[in-house]
PDB file of C-alpha atoms in Angstrom:
ATOM      1  CA  UNK A   1     -90.147-151.786 218.553  1.00 86.00           C
ATOM      2  CA  UNK A   2     -91.216-151.401 214.909  1.00 90.00           C
ATOM      3  CA  UNK A   3     -88.401-151.741 212.405  1.00 91.00           C
ATOM      4  CA  UNK A   4     -88.851-149.622 209.305  1.00 92.00           C
ATOM      5  CA  UNK A   5     -87.729-150.949 205.958  1.00 92.00           C
ATOM      6  CA  UNK A   6     -86.105-147.759 204.678  1.00 93.00           C
ATOM      7  CA  UNK A   7     -85.246-149.118 201.225  1.00 92.00           C
ATOM      8  CA  UNK A   8     -88.888-150.150 200.691  1.00 92.00           C
ATOM      9  CA  UNK A   9     -90.058-146.727 201.863  1.00 93.00           C
ATOM     10  CA  UNK A  10     -87.577-144.936 199.604  1.00 93.00           C
ATOM     11  CA  UNK A  11     -88.484-147.015 196.536  1.00 94.00           C
ATOM     12  CA  UNK A  12     -92.182-146.405 197.242  1.00 95.00           C
ATOM     13  CA  UNK A  13     -91.807-142.642 197.620  1.00 95.00           C
ATOM     14  CA  UNK A  14     -89.462-142.085 194.652  1.00 94.00           C
ATOM     15  CA  UNK A  15     -92.010-142.254 191.794  1.00 94.00           C
ATOM     16  CA  UNK A  16     -94.294-139.853 193.645  1.00 94.00           C
ATOM     17  CA  UNK A  17     -91.576-137.187 193.682  1.00 93.00           C
ATOM     18  CA  UNK A  18     -91.586-136.888 189.891  1.00 88.00           C
ATOM     19  CA  UNK A  19     -95.367-136.685 189.834  1.00 83.00           C
ATOM     20  CA  UNK A  20     -95.364-133.978 192.484  1.00 86.00           C
ATOM     21  CA  UNK A  21     -92.635-132.045 190.672  1.00 86.00           C
ATOM     22  CA  UNK A  22     -94.491-132.243 187.350  1.00 79.00           C
ATOM     23  CA  UNK A  23     -97.704-131.041 188.942  1.00 76.00           C
ATOM     24  CA  UNK A  24     -95.928-128.209 190.727  1.00 79.00           C
ATOM     25  CA  UNK A  25     -94.118-127.050 187.589  1.00 77.00           C
ATOM     26  CA  UNK A  26     -97.223-127.064 185.384  1.00 74.00           C
ATOM     27  CA  UNK A  27     -99.887-126.026 187.896  1.00 72.00           C
ATOM     28  CA  UNK A  28    -100.147-122.436 186.626  1.00 72.00           C
ATOM     29  CA  UNK A  29    -100.359-123.409 182.967  1.00 69.00           C
ATOM     30  CA  UNK A  30    -103.395-125.668 183.348  1.00 71.00           C
ATOM     31  CA  UNK A  31    -106.076-122.973 183.576  1.00 74.00           C
ATOM     32  CA  UNK A  32    -107.692-121.660 181.439  1.00 81.00           C
ATOM     33  CA  UNK A  33    -106.082-123.757 178.697  1.00 84.00           C
ATOM     34  CA  UNK A  34    -107.142-127.200 179.936  1.00 87.00           C
ATOM     35  CA  UNK A  35    -110.525-126.058 181.161  1.00 86.00           C
ATOM     36  CA  UNK A  36    -111.343-124.708 177.680  1.00 88.00           C
ATOM     37  CA  UNK A  37    -110.505-127.911 175.824  1.00 92.00           C
ATOM     38  CA  UNK A  38    -113.295-130.216 174.686  1.00 93.00           C
ATOM     39  CA  UNK A  39    -113.062-133.327 176.857  1.00 92.00           C
ATOM     40  CA  UNK A  40    -115.038-136.586 176.766  1.00 94.00           C
ATOM     41  CA  UNK A  41    -117.951-136.862 179.169  1.00 92.00           C
ATOM     42  CA  UNK A  42    -116.568-140.144 180.565  1.00 90.00           C
ATOM     43  CA  UNK A  43    -113.504-138.343 181.966  1.00 92.00           C
ATOM     44  CA  UNK A  44    -112.902-138.837 185.691  1.00 93.00           C
ATOM     45  CA  UNK A  45    -113.315-135.685 187.795  1.00 91.00           C
ATOM     46  CA  UNK A  46    -110.157-133.568 188.198  1.00 84.00           C
ATOM     47  CA  UNK A  47    -109.965-134.300 191.933  1.00 89.00           C
ATOM     48  CA  UNK A  48    -109.570-138.057 191.254  1.00 92.00           C
ATOM     49  CA  UNK A  49    -106.256-137.785 189.401  1.00 89.00           C
ATOM     50  CA  UNK A  50    -104.113-136.937 192.443  1.00 89.00           C
ATOM     51  CA  UNK A  51    -105.218-139.859 194.641  1.00 94.00           C
ATOM     52  CA  UNK A  52    -105.148-142.296 191.714  1.00 96.00           C
ATOM     53  CA  UNK A  53    -101.635-141.309 190.637  1.00 95.00           C
ATOM     54  CA  UNK A  54    -100.373-141.388 194.225  1.00 95.00           C
ATOM     55  CA  UNK A  55    -101.709-144.931 194.615  1.00 97.00           C
ATOM     56  CA  UNK A  56    -100.311-146.065 191.266  1.00 98.00           C
ATOM     57  CA  UNK A  57     -96.898-144.467 191.815  1.00 97.00           C
ATOM     58  CA  UNK A  58     -96.683-146.030 195.273  1.00 98.00           C
ATOM     59  CA  UNK A  59     -97.543-149.465 193.897  1.00 98.00           C
ATOM     60  CA  UNK A  60     -94.969-149.084 191.129  1.00 98.00           C
ATOM     61  CA  UNK A  61     -92.349-147.961 193.617  1.00 98.00           C
ATOM     62  CA  UNK A  62     -92.975-150.866 195.961  1.00 98.00           C
ATOM     63  CA  UNK A  63     -92.942-153.258 192.998  1.00 98.00           C
ATOM     64  CA  UNK A  64     -89.529-151.893 191.982  1.00 98.00           C
ATOM     65  CA  UNK A  65     -88.299-152.507 195.533  1.00 98.00           C
ATOM     66  CA  UNK A  66     -89.466-156.138 195.373  1.00 98.00           C
ATOM     67  CA  UNK A  67     -87.656-156.618 192.066  1.00 98.00           C
ATOM     68  CA  UNK A  68     -84.511-154.919 193.344  1.00 98.00           C
ATOM     69  CA  UNK A  69     -84.550-157.042 196.503  1.00 97.00           C
ATOM     70  CA  UNK A  70     -85.351-160.372 194.873  1.00 98.00           C
ATOM     71  CA  UNK A  71     -83.411-159.848 191.650  1.00 97.00           C
ATOM     72  CA  UNK A  72     -80.004-158.930 193.041  1.00 94.00           C
ATOM     73  CA  UNK A  73     -80.194-155.205 192.402  1.00 91.00           C
ATOM     74  CA  UNK A  74     -78.347-153.822 189.397  1.00 93.00           C
ATOM     75  CA  UNK A  75     -75.817-156.686 189.521  1.00 94.00           C
ATOM     76  CA  UNK A  76     -78.368-159.468 189.037  1.00 95.00           C
ATOM     77  CA  UNK A  77     -81.308-160.350 186.819  1.00 97.00           C
ATOM     78  CA  UNK A  78     -83.170-157.264 188.079  1.00 97.00           C
ATOM     79  CA  UNK A  79     -80.892-154.982 186.034  1.00 97.00           C
ATOM     80  CA  UNK A  80     -82.972-154.963 182.818  1.00 98.00           C
ATOM     81  CA  UNK A  81     -86.356-154.668 184.570  1.00 98.00           C
ATOM     82  CA  UNK A  82     -85.047-151.763 186.661  1.00 98.00           C
ATOM     83  CA  UNK A  83     -83.670-150.001 183.573  1.00 98.00           C
ATOM     84  CA  UNK A  84     -87.046-150.384 181.844  1.00 98.00           C
ATOM     85  CA  UNK A  85     -88.661-149.048 185.019  1.00 98.00           C
ATOM     86  CA  UNK A  86     -86.381-146.003 184.929  1.00 97.00           C
ATOM     87  CA  UNK A  87     -87.238-145.351 181.278  1.00 98.00           C
ATOM     88  CA  UNK A  88     -90.928-145.724 182.064  1.00 98.00           C
ATOM     89  CA  UNK A  89     -90.743-143.335 185.011  1.00 97.00           C
ATOM     90  CA  UNK A  90     -88.837-140.739 182.983  1.00 96.00           C
ATOM     91  CA  UNK A  91     -91.368-140.985 180.151  1.00 97.00           C
ATOM     92  CA  UNK A  92     -94.260-140.818 182.607  1.00 97.00           C
ATOM     93  CA  UNK A  93     -92.831-137.771 184.356  1.00 95.00           C
ATOM     94  CA  UNK A  94     -92.246-136.081 180.967  1.00 95.00           C
ATOM     95  CA  UNK A  95     -95.875-136.443 179.877  1.00 95.00           C
ATOM     96  CA  UNK A  96     -97.257-133.767 182.230  1.00 91.00           C
ATOM     97  CA  UNK A  97     -94.874-130.991 181.089  1.00 91.00           C
ATOM     98  CA  UNK A  98     -95.491-131.958 177.450  1.00 94.00           C
ATOM     99  CA  UNK A  99     -99.281-131.961 177.770  1.00 93.00           C
ATOM    100  CA  UNK A 100     -99.870-129.202 180.324  1.00 89.00           C
ATOM    101  CA  UNK A 101     -96.641-127.184 180.132  1.00 87.00           C
ATOM    102  CA  UNK A 102     -95.961-127.197 176.398  1.00 89.00           C
ATOM    103  CA  UNK A 103     -99.667-127.699 175.652  1.00 91.00           C
ATOM    104  CA  UNK A 104     -98.748-130.137 172.904  1.00 93.00           C
ATOM    105  CA  UNK A 105    -101.577-132.654 172.950  1.00 95.00           C
ATOM    106  CA  UNK A 106    -100.334-134.475 169.841  1.00 95.00           C
ATOM    107  CA  UNK A 107     -96.779-134.923 171.138  1.00 97.00           C
ATOM    108  CA  UNK A 108     -98.215-136.106 174.469  1.00 97.00           C
ATOM    109  CA  UNK A 109    -100.300-138.673 172.569  1.00 98.00           C
ATOM    110  CA  UNK A 110     -97.182-139.945 170.798  1.00 97.00           C
ATOM    111  CA  UNK A 111     -95.164-139.944 174.024  1.00 98.00           C
ATOM    112  CA  UNK A 112     -97.818-141.872 175.960  1.00 98.00           C
ATOM    113  CA  UNK A 113     -97.244-144.766 173.552  1.00 98.00           C
ATOM    114  CA  UNK A 114     -93.701-145.052 174.961  1.00 98.00           C
ATOM    115  CA  UNK A 115     -95.195-145.100 178.444  1.00 99.00           C
ATOM    116  CA  UNK A 116     -97.659-147.832 177.437  1.00 98.00           C
ATOM    117  CA  UNK A 117     -95.003-149.975 175.778  1.00 98.00           C
ATOM    118  CA  UNK A 118     -92.567-149.766 178.654  1.00 98.00           C
ATOM    119  CA  UNK A 119     -95.359-150.371 181.192  1.00 99.00           C
ATOM    120  CA  UNK A 120     -96.410-153.586 179.457  1.00 98.00           C
ATOM    121  CA  UNK A 121     -92.789-154.710 179.231  1.00 98.00           C
ATOM    122  CA  UNK A 122     -92.313-153.744 182.845  1.00 98.00           C
ATOM    123  CA  UNK A 123     -95.254-155.882 183.932  1.00 98.00           C
ATOM    124  CA  UNK A 124     -93.760-158.912 182.214  1.00 99.00           C
ATOM    125  CA  UNK A 125     -90.178-158.303 183.390  1.00 99.00           C
ATOM    126  CA  UNK A 126     -91.194-157.580 186.982  1.00 99.00           C
ATOM    127  CA  UNK A 127     -93.411-160.670 187.078  1.00 99.00           C
ATOM    128  CA  UNK A 128     -90.465-162.857 186.050  1.00 98.00           C
ATOM    129  CA  UNK A 129     -88.490-161.673 189.111  1.00 98.00           C
ATOM    130  CA  UNK A 130     -91.361-161.379 191.598  1.00 98.00           C
ATOM    131  CA  UNK A 131     -94.958-162.186 190.559  1.00 99.00           C
ATOM    132  CA  UNK A 132     -96.411-159.768 193.120  1.00 98.00           C
ATOM    133  CA  UNK A 133     -94.347-156.965 191.597  1.00 99.00           C
ATOM    134  CA  UNK A 134     -95.789-157.742 188.174  1.00 98.00           C
ATOM    135  CA  UNK A 135     -99.329-157.728 189.540  1.00 99.00           C
ATOM    136  CA  UNK A 136     -98.707-154.350 191.202  1.00 99.00           C
ATOM    137  CA  UNK A 137     -98.075-152.845 187.746  1.00 99.00           C
ATOM    138  CA  UNK A 138    -101.368-154.097 186.249  1.00 99.00           C
ATOM    139  CA  UNK A 139    -103.562-151.269 187.690  1.00 99.00           C
ATOM    140  CA  UNK A 140    -101.057-148.777 186.255  1.00 98.00           C
ATOM    141  CA  UNK A 141    -101.420-150.377 182.805  1.00 99.00           C
ATOM    142  CA  UNK A 142    -105.213-150.206 183.057  1.00 98.00           C
ATOM    143  CA  UNK A 143    -105.118-146.543 184.094  1.00 98.00           C
ATOM    144  CA  UNK A 144    -102.700-145.813 181.234  1.00 98.00           C
ATOM    145  CA  UNK A 145    -105.306-147.256 178.869  1.00 98.00           C
ATOM    146  CA  UNK A 146    -107.809-144.722 180.166  1.00 97.00           C
ATOM    147  CA  UNK A 147    -105.223-141.915 180.064  1.00 97.00           C
ATOM    148  CA  UNK A 148    -104.340-142.807 176.476  1.00 98.00           C
ATOM    149  CA  UNK A 149    -108.001-142.801 175.450  1.00 97.00           C
ATOM    150  CA  UNK A 150    -108.506-139.399 177.116  1.00 97.00           C
ATOM    151  CA  UNK A 151    -105.387-137.990 175.468  1.00 97.00           C
ATOM    152  CA  UNK A 152    -106.597-139.289 172.097  1.00 97.00           C
ATOM    153  CA  UNK A 153    -110.111-137.857 172.516  1.00 97.00           C
ATOM    154  CA  UNK A 154    -108.749-134.474 173.539  1.00 96.00           C
ATOM    155  CA  UNK A 155    -106.422-134.479 170.522  1.00 96.00           C
ATOM    156  CA  UNK A 156    -109.202-135.621 168.161  1.00 95.00           C
ATOM    157  CA  UNK A 157    -111.810-133.186 169.450  1.00 95.00           C
ATOM    158  CA  UNK A 158    -109.518-130.155 169.613  1.00 93.00           C
ATOM    159  CA  UNK A 159    -107.155-130.569 166.670  1.00 79.00           C
ATOM    160  CA  UNK A 160    -109.105-128.369 164.304  1.00 71.00           C
ATOM    161  CA  UNK A 161    -107.729-124.823 164.501  1.00 57.00           C
ATOM    162  CA  UNK A 162    -108.253-122.598 166.297  1.00 50.00           C
ATOM    163  CA  UNK A 163    -109.202-124.835 169.278  1.00 50.00           C
ATOM    164  CA  UNK A 164    -105.721-125.681 170.552  1.00 54.00           C
ATOM    165  CA  UNK A 165    -103.835-122.844 168.833  1.00 50.00           C
ATOM    166  CA  UNK A 166    -105.896-120.010 170.293  1.00 51.00           C
ATOM    167  CA  UNK A 167    -106.004-121.573 173.719  1.00 53.00           C
ATOM    168  CA  UNK A 168    -102.189-122.026 173.667  1.00 54.00           C
ATOM    169  CA  UNK A 169    -101.733-118.308 173.103  1.00 53.00           C
ATOM    170  CA  UNK A 170    -103.725-117.266 176.176  1.00 52.00           C
TER     171      UNK A 170
END
């Protein structure tokens, strides 16, 4: 009989819930606003974002489980890494409503710096507890680099009124 590791499953699913919620909440505000923005040609196709984020969130979640398990939970040395993880998740989940819901590209660009900083710290802190956990965060950091560059290009190429202002009002 197969024994399921419910804590590992729960930790792995948790980050996906925020991503799903953010997408659900902002799904109606994406078009036509986002479609009308100038975007860089090197941008991945829209369909790629869902599978990529699901994979990244799952890796982050499993990494947090490894740290929780090997670092004594919130009573042991895993406490700080798990707090940083929580801050990172909250910031990550907030980005979608800021960018797509509020349509504030500049605030999203500022906020993504918090995500980047906590993700880099998270990689280091997780690695200290469980090296595999740290390595599982690396693809997330790389993707955040791309996301930051896209956010910047969209802000740069659309900041001259009326590009973002008129589109916001639609």
